[in-house]
CSV table of C-alpha atoms and ligand atoms in Angstrom, one decimal:
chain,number,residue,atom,x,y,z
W,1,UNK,CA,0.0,0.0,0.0
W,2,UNK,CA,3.0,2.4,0.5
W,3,UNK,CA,3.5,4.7,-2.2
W,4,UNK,CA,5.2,8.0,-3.6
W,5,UNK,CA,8.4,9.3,-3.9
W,6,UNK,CA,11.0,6.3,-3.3
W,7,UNK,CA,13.8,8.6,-2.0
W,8,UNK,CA,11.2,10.4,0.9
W,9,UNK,CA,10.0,6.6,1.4
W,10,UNK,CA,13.6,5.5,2.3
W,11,UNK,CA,14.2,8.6,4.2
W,12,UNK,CA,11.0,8.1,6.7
W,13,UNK,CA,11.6,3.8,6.9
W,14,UNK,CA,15.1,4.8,7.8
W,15,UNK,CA,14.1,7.5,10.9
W,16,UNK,CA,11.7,4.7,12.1
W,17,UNK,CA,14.3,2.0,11.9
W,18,UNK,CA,16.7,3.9,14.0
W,19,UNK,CA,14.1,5.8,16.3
W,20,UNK,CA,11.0,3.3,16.3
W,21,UNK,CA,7.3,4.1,15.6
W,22,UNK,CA,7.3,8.6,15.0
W,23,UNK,CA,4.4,11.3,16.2
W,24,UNK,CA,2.1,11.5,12.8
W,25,UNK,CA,3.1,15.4,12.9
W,26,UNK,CA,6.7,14.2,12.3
W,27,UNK,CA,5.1,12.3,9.3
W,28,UNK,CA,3.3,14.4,8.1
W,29,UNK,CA,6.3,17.3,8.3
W,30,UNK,CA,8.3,15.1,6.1
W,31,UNK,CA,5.9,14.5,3.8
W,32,UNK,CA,4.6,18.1,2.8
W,33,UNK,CA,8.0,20.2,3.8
W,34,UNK,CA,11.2,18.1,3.2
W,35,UNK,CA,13.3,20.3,1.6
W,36,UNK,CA,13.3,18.6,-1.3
W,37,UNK,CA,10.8,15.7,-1.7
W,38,UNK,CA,8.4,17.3,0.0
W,39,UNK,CA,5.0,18.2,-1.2
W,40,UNK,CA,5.0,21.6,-0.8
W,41,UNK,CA,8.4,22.7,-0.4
W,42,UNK,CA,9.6,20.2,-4.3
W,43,UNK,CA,7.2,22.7,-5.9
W,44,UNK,CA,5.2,19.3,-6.9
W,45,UNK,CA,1.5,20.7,-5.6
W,46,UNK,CA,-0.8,21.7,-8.2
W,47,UNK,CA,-3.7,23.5,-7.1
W,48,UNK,CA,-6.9,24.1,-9.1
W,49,UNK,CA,-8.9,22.6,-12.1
W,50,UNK,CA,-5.6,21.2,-13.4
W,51,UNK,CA,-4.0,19.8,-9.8
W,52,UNK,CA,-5.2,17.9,-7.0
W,53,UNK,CA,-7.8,20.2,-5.1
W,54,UNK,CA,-9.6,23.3,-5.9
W,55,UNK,CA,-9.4,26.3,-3.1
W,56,UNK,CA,-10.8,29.7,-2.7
W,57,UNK,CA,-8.5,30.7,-4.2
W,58,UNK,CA,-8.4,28.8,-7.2
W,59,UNK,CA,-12.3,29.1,-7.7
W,60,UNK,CA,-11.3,32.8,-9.5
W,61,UNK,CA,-10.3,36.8,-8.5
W,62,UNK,CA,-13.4,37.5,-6.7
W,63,UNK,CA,-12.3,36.0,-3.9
W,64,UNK,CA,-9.2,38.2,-3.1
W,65,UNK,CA,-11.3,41.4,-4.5
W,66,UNK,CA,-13.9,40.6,-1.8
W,67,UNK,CA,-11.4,40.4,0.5
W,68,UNK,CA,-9.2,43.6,-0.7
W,69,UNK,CA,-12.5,45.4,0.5
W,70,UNK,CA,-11.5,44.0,3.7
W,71,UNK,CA,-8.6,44.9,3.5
W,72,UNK,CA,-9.8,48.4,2.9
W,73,UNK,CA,-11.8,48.3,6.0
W,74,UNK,CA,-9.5,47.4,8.2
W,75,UNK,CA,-7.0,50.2,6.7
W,76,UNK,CA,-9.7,52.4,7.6
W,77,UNK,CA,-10.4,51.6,11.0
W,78,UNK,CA,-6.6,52.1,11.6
W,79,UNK,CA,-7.0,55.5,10.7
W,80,UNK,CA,-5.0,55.1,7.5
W,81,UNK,CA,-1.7,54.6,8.4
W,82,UNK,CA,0.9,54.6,5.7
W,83,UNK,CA,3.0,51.6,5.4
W,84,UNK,CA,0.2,49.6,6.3
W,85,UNK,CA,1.1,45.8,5.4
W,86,UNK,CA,-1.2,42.7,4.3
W,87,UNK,CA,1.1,39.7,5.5
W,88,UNK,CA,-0.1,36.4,3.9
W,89,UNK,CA,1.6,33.0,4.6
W,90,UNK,CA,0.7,30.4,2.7
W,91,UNK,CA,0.7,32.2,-0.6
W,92,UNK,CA,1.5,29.1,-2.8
W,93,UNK,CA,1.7,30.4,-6.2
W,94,UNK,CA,0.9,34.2,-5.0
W,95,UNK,CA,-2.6,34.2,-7.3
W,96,UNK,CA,-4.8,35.4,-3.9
W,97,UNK,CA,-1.9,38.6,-3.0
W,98,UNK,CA,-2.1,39.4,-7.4
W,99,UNK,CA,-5.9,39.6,-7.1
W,100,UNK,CA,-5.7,41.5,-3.7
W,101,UNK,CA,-3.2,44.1,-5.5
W,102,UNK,CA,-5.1,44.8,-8.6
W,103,UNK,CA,-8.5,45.1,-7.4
W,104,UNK,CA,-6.9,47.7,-4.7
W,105,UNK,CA,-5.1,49.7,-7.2
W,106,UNK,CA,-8.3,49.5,-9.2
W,107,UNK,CA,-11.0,50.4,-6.7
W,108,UNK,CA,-9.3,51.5,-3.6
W,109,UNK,CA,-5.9,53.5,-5.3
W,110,UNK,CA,-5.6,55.4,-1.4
W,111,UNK,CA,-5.5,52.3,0.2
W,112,UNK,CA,-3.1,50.7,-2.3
W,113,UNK,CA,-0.6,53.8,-2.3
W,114,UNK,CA,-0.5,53.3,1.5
W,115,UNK,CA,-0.4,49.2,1.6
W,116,UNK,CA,2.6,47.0,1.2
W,117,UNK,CA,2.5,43.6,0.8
W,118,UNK,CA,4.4,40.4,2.8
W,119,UNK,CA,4.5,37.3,1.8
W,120,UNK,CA,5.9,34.9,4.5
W,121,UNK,CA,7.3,32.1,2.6
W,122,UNK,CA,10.4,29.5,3.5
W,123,UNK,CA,10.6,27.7,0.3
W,124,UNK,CA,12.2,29.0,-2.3
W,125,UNK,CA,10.7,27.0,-5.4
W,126,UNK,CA,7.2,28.9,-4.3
W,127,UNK,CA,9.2,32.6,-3.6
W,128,UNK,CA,10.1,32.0,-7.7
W,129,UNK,CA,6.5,31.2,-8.9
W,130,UNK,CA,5.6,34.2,-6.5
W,131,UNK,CA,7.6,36.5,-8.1
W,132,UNK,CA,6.5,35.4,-11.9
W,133,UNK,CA,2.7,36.1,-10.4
W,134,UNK,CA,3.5,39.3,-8.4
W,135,UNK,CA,5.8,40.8,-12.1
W,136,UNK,CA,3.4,43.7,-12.0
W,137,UNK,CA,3.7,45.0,-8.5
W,138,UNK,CA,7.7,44.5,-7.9
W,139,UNK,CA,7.5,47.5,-5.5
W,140,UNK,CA,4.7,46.8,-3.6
W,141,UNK,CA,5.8,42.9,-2.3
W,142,UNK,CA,8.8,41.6,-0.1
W,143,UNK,CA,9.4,38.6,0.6
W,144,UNK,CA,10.4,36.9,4.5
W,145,UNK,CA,11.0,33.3,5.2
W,146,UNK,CA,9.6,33.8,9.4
W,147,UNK,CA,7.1,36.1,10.5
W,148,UNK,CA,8.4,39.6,11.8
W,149,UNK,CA,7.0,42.6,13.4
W,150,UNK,CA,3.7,44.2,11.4
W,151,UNK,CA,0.7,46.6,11.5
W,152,UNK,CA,-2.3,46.0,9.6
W,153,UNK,CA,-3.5,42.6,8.8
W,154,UNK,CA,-2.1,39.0,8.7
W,155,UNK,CA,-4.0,36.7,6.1
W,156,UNK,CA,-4.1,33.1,5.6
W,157,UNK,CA,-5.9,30.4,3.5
W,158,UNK,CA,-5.9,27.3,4.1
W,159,UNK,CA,-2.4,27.7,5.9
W,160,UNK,CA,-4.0,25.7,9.6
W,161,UNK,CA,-5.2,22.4,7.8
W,162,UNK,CA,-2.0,22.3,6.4
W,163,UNK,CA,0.6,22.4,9.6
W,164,UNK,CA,1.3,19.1,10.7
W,165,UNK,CA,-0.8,17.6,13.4
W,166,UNK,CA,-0.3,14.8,16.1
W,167,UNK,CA,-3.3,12.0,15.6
W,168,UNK,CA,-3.4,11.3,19.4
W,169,UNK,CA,-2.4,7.8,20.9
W,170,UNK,CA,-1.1,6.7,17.5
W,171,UNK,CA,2.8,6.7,16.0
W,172,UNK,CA,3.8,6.0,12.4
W,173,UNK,CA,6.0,2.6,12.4
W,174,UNK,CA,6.5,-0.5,9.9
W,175,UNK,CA,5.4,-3.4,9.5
W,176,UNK,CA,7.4,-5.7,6.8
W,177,UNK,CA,8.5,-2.2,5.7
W,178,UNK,CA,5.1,-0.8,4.9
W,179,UNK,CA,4.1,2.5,7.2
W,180,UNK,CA,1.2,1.1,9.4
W,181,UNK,CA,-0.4,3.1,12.3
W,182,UNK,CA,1.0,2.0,16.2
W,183,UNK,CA,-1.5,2.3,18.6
W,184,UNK,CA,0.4,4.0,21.7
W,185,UNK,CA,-2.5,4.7,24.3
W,186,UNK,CA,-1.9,7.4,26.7
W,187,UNK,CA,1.3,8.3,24.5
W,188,UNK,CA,2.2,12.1,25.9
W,189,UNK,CA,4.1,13.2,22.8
W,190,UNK,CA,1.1,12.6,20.3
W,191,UNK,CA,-1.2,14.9,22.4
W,192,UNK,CA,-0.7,18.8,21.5
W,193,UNK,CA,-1.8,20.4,18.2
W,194,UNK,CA,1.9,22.0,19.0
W,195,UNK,CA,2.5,23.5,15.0
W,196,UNK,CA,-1.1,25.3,15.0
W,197,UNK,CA,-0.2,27.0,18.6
W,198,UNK,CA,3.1,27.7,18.0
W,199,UNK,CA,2.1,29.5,14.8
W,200,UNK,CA,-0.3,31.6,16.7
W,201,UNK,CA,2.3,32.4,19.4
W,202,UNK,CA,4.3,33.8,16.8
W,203,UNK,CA,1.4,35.6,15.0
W,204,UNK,CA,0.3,37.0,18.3
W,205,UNK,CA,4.3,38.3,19.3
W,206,UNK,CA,4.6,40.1,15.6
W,207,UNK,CA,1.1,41.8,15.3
W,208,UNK,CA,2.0,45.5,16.4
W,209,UNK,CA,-1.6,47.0,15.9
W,210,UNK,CA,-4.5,45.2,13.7
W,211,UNK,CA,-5.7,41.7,12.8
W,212,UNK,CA,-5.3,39.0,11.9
W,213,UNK,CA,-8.1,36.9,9.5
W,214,UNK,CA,-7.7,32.7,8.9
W,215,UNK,CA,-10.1,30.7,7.0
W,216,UNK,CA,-9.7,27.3,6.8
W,217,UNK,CA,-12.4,24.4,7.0
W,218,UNK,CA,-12.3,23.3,11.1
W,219,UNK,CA,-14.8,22.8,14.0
W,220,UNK,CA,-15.2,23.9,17.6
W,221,UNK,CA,-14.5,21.6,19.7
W,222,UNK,CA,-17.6,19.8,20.7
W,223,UNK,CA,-17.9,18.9,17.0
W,224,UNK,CA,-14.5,18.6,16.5
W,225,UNK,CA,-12.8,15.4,15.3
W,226,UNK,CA,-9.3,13.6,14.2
W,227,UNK,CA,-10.2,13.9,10.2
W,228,UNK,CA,-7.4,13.9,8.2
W,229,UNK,CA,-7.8,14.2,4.4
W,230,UNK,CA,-5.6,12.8,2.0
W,231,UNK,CA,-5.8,14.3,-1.8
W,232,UNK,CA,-3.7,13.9,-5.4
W,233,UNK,CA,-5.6,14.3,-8.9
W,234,UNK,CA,-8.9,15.5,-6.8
W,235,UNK,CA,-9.7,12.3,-5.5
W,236,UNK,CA,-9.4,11.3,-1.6
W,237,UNK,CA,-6.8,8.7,-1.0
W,238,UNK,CA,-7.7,6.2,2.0
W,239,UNK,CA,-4.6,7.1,3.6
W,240,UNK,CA,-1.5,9.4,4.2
W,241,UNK,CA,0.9,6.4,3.1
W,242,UNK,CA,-0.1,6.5,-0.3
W,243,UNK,CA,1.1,9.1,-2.5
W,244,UNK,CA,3.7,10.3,0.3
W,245,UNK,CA,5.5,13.6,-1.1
W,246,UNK,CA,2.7,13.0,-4.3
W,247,UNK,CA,-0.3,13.7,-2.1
W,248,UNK,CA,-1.9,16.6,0.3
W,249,UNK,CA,-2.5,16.0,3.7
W,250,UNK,CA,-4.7,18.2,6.0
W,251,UNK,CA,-6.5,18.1,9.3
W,252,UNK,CA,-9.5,20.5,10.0
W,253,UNK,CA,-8.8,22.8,12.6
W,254,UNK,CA,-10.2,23.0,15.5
W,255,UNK,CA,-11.2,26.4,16.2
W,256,UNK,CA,-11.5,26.4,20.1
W,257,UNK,CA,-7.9,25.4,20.8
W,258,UNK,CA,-6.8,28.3,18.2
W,259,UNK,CA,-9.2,31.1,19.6
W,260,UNK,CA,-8.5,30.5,23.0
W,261,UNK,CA,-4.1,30.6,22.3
W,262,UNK,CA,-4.9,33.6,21.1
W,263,UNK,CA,-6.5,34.9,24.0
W,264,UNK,CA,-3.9,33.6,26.1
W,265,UNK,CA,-1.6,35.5,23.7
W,266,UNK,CA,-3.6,38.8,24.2
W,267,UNK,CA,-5.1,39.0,21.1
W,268,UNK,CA,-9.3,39.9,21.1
W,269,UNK,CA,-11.8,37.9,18.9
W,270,UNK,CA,-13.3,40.1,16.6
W,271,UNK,CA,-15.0,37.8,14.6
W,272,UNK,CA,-16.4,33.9,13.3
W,273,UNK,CA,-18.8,32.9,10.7
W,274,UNK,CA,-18.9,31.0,8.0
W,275,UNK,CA,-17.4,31.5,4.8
W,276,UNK,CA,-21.3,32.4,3.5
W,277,UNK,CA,-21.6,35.1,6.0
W,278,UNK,CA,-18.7,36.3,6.1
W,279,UNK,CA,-18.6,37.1,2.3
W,280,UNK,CA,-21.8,38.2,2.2
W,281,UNK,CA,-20.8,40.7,5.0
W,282,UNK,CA,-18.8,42.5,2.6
W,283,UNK,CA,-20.5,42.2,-0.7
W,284,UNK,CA,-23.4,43.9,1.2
W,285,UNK,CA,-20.9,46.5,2.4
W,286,UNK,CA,-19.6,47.3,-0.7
W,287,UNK,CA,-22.4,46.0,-3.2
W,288,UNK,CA,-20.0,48.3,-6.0
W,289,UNK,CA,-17.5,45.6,-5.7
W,290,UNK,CA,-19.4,43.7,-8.5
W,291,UNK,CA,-18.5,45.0,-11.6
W,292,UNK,CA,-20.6,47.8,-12.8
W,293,UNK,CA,-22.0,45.8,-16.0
W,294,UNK,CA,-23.7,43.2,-13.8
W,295,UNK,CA,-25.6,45.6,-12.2
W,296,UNK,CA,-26.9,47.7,-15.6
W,297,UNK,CA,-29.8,45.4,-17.2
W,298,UNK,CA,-28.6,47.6,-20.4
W,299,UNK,CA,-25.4,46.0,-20.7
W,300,UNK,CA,-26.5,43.0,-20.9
W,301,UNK,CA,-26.6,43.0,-25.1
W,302,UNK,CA,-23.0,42.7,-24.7
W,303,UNK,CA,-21.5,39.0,-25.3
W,304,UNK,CA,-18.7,40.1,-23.7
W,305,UNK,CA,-20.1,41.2,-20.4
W,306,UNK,CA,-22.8,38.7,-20.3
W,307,UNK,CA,-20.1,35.7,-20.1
W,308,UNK,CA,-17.9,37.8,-18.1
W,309,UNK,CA,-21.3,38.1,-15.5
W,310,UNK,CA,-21.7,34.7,-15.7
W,311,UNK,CA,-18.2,33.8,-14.5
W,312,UNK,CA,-18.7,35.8,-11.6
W,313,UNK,CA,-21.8,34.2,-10.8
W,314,UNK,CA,-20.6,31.1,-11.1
W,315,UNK,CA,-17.4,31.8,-8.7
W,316,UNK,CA,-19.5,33.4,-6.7
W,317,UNK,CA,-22.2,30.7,-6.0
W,318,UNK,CA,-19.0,28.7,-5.7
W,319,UNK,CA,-17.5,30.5,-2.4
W,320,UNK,CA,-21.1,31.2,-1.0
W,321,UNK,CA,-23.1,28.1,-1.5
W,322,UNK,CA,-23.4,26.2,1.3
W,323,UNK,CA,-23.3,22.7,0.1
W,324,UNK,CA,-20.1,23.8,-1.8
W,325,UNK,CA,-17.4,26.0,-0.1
W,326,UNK,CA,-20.0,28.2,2.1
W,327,UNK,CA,-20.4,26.6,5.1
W,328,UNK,CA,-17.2,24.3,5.3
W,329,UNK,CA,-14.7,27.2,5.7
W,330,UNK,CA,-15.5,29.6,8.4
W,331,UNK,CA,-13.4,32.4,9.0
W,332,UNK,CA,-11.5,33.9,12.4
W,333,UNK,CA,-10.6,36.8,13.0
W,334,UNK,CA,-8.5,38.3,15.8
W,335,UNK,CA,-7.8,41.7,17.1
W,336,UNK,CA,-5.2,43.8,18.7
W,337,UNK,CA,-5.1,47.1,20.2
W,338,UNK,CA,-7.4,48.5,17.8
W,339,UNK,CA,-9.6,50.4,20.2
W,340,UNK,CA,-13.4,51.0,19.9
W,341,UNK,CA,-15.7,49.1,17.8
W,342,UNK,CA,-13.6,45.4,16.6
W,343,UNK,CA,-16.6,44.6,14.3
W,344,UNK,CA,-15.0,44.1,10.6
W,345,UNK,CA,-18.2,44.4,7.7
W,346,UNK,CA,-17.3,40.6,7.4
W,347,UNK,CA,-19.0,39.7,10.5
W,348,UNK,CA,-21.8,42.0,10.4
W,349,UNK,CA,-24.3,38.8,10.1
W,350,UNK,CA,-22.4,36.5,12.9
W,351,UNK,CA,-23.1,35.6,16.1
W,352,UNK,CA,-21.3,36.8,18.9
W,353,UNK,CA,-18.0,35.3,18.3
W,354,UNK,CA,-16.6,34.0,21.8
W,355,UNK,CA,-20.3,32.5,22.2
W,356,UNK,CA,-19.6,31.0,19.4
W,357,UNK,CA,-16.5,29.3,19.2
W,358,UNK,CA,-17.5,28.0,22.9
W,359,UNK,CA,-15.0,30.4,24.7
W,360,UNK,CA,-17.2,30.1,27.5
W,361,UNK,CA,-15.3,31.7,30.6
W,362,UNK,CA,-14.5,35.3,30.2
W,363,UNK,CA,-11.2,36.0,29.9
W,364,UNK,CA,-10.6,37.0,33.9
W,365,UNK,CA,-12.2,33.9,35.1
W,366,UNK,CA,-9.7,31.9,32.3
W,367,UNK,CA,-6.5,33.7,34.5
W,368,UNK,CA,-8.2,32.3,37.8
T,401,SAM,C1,-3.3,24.1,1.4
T,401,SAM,S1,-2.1,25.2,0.7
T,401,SAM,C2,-3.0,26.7,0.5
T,401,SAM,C3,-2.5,27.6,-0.5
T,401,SAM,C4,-3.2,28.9,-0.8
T,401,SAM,N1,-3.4,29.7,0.4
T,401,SAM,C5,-4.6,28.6,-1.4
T,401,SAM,O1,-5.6,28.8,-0.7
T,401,SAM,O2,-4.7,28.2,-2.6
T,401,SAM,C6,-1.1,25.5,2.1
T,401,SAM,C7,0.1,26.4,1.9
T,401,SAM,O3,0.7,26.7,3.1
T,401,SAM,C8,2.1,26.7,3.0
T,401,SAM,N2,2.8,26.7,4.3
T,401,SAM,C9,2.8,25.7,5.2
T,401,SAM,N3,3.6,26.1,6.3
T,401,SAM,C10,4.0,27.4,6.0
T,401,SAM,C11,4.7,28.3,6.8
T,401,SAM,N4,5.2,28.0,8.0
T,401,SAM,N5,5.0,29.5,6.2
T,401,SAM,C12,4.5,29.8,5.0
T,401,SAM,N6,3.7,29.0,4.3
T,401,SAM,C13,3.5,27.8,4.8
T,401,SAM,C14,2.4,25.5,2.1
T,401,SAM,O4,3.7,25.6,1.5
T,401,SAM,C15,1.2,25.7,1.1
T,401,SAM,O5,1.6,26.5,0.0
C-alpha cells in the first residue's frame, strides 16, 4: 500500500528503523515540507482545475477582490496609516496577493498607495512562482522566510489544515517495511496540536496594531474530530501512506484550541462565521464591488459582459453556497489594540464570536 516518492520513502523507513514508531506530525512534516521531496516545499503541488484540489482561491479573482475590501476596511479603521502591510503565509503560487493588489489599485488607489505587501514564505521554489505572479507590482511585495513585526493585517488560507498535526495515541512505524499506524495509548508526545499554537504564538508576538483573519475548513470543539484528508488528482486517498511527497494532507482545525491561544496571547476575537456570512458581509458593504455591468440590465446585449457576468456568478455561488465552499470554511478573525468598535463588515451577520467558538469563561475567570 505504500507509495510515492521512493527517495522520501527511504528517508522516513530509515528514521523509524533507527528511532521506532514517530508522532504522525513528524510524518506528516516530512511528507509536505522536506526540503526537497516534500510536497510543498519540491514545488510538486498543483492547485486548481488542473492539480489535485480546488481552493478559494483557485475558484477565480473575486475571492481576493472581496477580500481587498476587507482589506480596505481594516486600513480604515486604523486611521489610514501609511506603510500599512497585508502579511499572507501560505501564498502558494501568490494568485490570492495578485488579485488583492489589482483590485486595490483599481478600486481603492488610497488604500493601495499606503499598503505594502508580505509574503511569509520559506521555500524557495514557491518565492520563484511568487515573483512570476506578483511581475506587475515588484515595489509593492517583499518577501520573508519567518514572521516579523507588522501593522495591519495578517492573512491566511488554508495555511491551519495544512501544519502538521499529532493524531493522538497513534505513531507512524513499519510493519514488513510498509508504514502502518502503532496504537500507543496514553502516548504524551502525540497529544498537542503544537505547529497550530506555535504558529499563533508567533502571529500573536509580531502583530503590532491590527488583525489577523484565517479561513480554513475546522470545527469547535464539541464537534471537533481527528479527520485527516488525503488528496492527489482530486480524488481522496484512504490514507497518508499512499502518494507520500505526491499527495496533500490536511486536518480540520479546531477552532477552540486556536481562539483560546490567542486569547492567552492577548489577542481579542473580533470575529467567526462561516465563509457564507462572512462574504456576504462584505459584498453587502460594498455591493460596488461587483463589476458595474452586472448591475446595468442595459449592458446586458454585450457577449462580452454577459459571459464575463456569468463567470462571476458562477465563482461566486461557488464561495457562497453552502453545500459547496459556504459553510465548510469559516473564517476567524482576531484583534489587537485597535480600540473601539472590533466589528469588521465581514462579521456583520455572525453571532457573537466567543459565544460561538464556545470560549465560554471570560477572559478573567480563564487567568483564575
Ligand atoms: C493548502 S495550501 C493553501 C495555498 C493557498 N493559500 C490557497 O488557498 O490556494 C497550504 C500552503 O501553506 C504553505 N505553508 C505551510 N507552512 C507554512 C509556513 N510556515 N509559512 C508559510 N507557508 C506555509 C504551504 O507551502 C502551502 O503553499
Amino acid at each position: 500500500m505504500t507509495s510515492g516518492d521512493p527517495a522520501l520513502i527511504e528517508l522516513l523507513r530509515a528514521e523509524i528503523r533507527e528511532h521506532g514508531p514517530v508522532p504522525f506530525a513528524g510524518f506528516m512534516e516530512q511528507a509536505l515540507y522536506h526540503p526537497e521531496h516534500g510536497y510543498y516545499s519540491s514545488g510538486r503541488a498543483a492547485i486548481g482545475r488542473r492539480g489535485d484540489y480546488f481552493t478559494n482561491v483557485s475558484v477565480g479573482p473575486i475571492f481576493g477582490q472581496l477580500l481587498a475590501a476587507q482589506f480596505a476596511e481594516i486600513w480604515q479603521r486604523l486611521g489610514q496609516i501609511g506603510n500599512f502591510a497585508i502579511v499572507e503565509q501560505g501564498a502558494h503560487h501568490g494568485d490570492f496577493a495578485r488579485d488583492v493588489l489589482a483590485w486595490a489599485r483599481e478600486r481603492f488607489p488610497k488604500f493601495f498607495a499606503a499598503l505594502r505587501y508580505q509574503i511569509v514564505e520559506p521555500f524557495p521554489i514557491l518565492q520563484d512562482r511568487q515573483s512570476e505572479a506578483m511581475a506587475d507590482f515588484r515595489d509593492k511585495v517583499e518577501w520573508t522566510t519567518s514572521l516579523t513585526p507588522f501593522t495591519g493585517v495578517h492573512f491566511s488560507n488554508e495555511l491551519l489544515d495544512a501544519l502538521p498535526i499529532n493524531l493522538l495515541g497513534k505513531r507512524v512505524g513499519l510493519a514488513d517495511d510498509e508504514f502502518v499506524f502503532v496504537e500507543i495509548p496514553d502516548d504524551p508526545e502525540t497529544k498537542a496540536n503544537q505547529s497550530a499554537l506555535d504558529w499563533i504564538d508567533a502571529v500573536a508576538a509580531n502583530l503590532r496594531r491590527g488583525f489577523v483573519i484565517m479561513i480554513d475548513y475546522g470545527h469547535t470543539r464539541s464537534r471537533f474530530r481527528h479527520s485527516l484528508q488525503v488528496r492527489a488528482q482530486h480524488r481522496h486517498l484512504d490514507s497518508p501512506f499512499e502518494q507520500i511527497g505526491r499527495a496533500d494532507i490536511t486536518m480540520h482545525v479546531n477552532w477552540t484550541d486556536i481562539a483560546q491561544r490567542a486569547e492567552a496571547n492577548g489577542l481579542g476575537i473580533a470575529g467567526f462565521a462561516d465563509q457564507l456570512r462572512f462574504l456576504t458581509g462584505i459584498l453587502s458593504t460594498y455591493p460596488q464591488l461587483l463589476p458595474s455591468d452586472s448591475l446595468d440590465s442595459t449592458a446586458l446585449s454585450s457577449q462580452v459582459s454577459r459571459a464575463g457576468e456569468q463567470k462571476i456568478a458562477r465563482e461566486l455561488q461557488t464561495l457562497l453556497h453552502p453545500e459547496m465552499l459556504g459553510r465548510a470554511f469559516q473564517v476567524v478573525a482576531l484583534s489587537k489594540d485597535i480600540g473601539g468598535s472590533q466589528q469588521l463588515c465581514g462579521f456583520k451577520f455572525a453571532r457573537d464570536p466567543r459565544a460561538a467558538l464556545e470560549l465560554t469563561q471570560h477572559r478573567w475567570q480563564q487567568s483564575l
